Amino acid sequence: MAETKEWIIAIVGYILALISPLLGVIAGAIIYFTQKENPFLSKHGKYIIIVAVAVWIIGIILVLGGIVPSLI
């Protein structure tokens, strides 16, 4: 079973992926590549990267489709 600090690291990574996909990809990559010996964090690092990329793609689709106005 994962420890509390491992859960907190994973949850913060997912929150970063949802709020800022770029930071989510960076955080997920750091977790994934530095925690190879920890299967819990390694797995969640990979999932954080996937979530961040998905949020990024959805955001691009929404802006290009004119559904959400661009901030630029």
Short mmCIF file of C-alpha atoms in Angstrom, two decimals:
data_model
loop_
_atom_site.label_atom_id
_atom_site.label_comp_id
_atom_site.label_asym_id
_atom_site.label_seq_id
_atom_site.Cartn_x
_atom_site.Cartn_y
_atom_site.Cartn_z
CA MET A 1 0.00 0.00 0.00
CA ALA A 2 1.23 3.46 -0.85
CA GLU A 3 2.27 5.83 1.90
CA THR A 4 0.58 9.16 2.51
CA LYS A 5 3.42 11.20 0.98
CA GLU A 6 3.25 9.09 -2.19
CA TRP A 7 -0.48 9.79 -2.46
CA ILE A 8 0.13 13.51 -1.96
CA ILE A 9 2.78 13.56 -4.70
CA ALA A 10 0.42 11.80 -7.11
CA ILE A 11 -2.53 14.07 -6.29
CA VAL A 12 -0.44 17.24 -6.68
CA GLY A 13 0.78 15.92 -10.03
CA TYR A 14 -2.79 15.35 -11.25
CA ILE A 15 -3.85 18.82 -10.06
CA LEU A 16 -0.92 20.37 -11.94
CA ALA A 17 -1.87 18.39 -15.05
CA LEU A 18 -5.42 19.75 -14.91
CA ILE A 19 -4.50 23.37 -14.12
CA SER A 20 -1.41 23.72 -16.31
CA PRO A 21 -0.71 20.91 -18.79
CA LEU A 22 2.88 22.04 -19.34
CA LEU A 23 3.65 21.85 -15.62
CA GLY A 24 1.78 18.54 -15.50
CA VAL A 25 3.97 17.04 -18.20
CA ILE A 26 7.10 18.28 -16.44
CA ALA A 27 5.95 17.00 -13.04
CA GLY A 28 4.85 13.67 -14.50
CA ALA A 29 8.17 13.21 -16.28
CA ILE A 30 10.13 14.05 -13.14
CA ILE A 31 8.06 11.59 -11.10
CA TYR A 32 8.23 8.89 -13.77
CA PHE A 33 11.97 9.06 -14.41
CA THR A 34 13.15 9.60 -10.83
CA GLN A 35 10.88 7.04 -9.14
CA LYS A 36 11.50 3.99 -11.36
CA GLU A 37 12.06 1.81 -8.28
CA ASN A 38 8.68 2.79 -6.83
CA PRO A 39 5.96 1.12 -8.94
CA PHE A 40 3.16 3.29 -7.46
CA LEU A 41 4.77 6.62 -8.32
CA SER A 42 6.18 5.39 -11.62
CA LYS A 43 2.71 4.29 -12.75
CA HIS A 44 1.10 7.55 -11.66
CA GLY A 45 3.88 9.61 -13.25
CA LYS A 46 3.00 8.01 -16.57
CA TYR A 47 -0.72 8.64 -16.01
CA ILE A 48 -0.06 12.28 -15.06
CA ILE A 49 1.72 12.79 -18.38
CA ILE A 50 -1.22 11.21 -20.24
CA VAL A 51 -3.76 13.40 -18.43
CA ALA A 52 -1.72 16.57 -19.09
CA VAL A 53 -1.37 15.81 -22.80
CA ALA A 54 -5.11 15.04 -23.03
CA VAL A 55 -6.01 18.35 -21.32
CA TRP A 56 -3.62 20.16 -23.64
CA ILE A 57 -5.18 18.60 -26.76
CA ILE A 58 -8.72 19.27 -25.54
CA GLY A 59 -7.78 22.90 -24.85
CA ILE A 60 -6.34 23.33 -28.33
CA ILE A 61 -9.45 21.79 -29.90
CA LEU A 62 -11.74 24.08 -27.90
CA VAL A 63 -9.79 27.21 -28.85
CA LEU A 64 -9.43 26.29 -32.53
CA GLY A 65 -13.09 25.33 -32.71
CA GLY A 66 -14.08 28.75 -31.39
CA ILE A 67 -15.86 27.28 -28.39
CA VAL A 68 -13.56 28.96 -25.89
CA PRO A 69 -11.92 32.30 -26.75
CA SER A 70 -8.15 32.38 -26.77
CA LEU A 71 -6.38 34.40 -24.08
CA ILE A 72 -3.70 35.50 -26.55
#
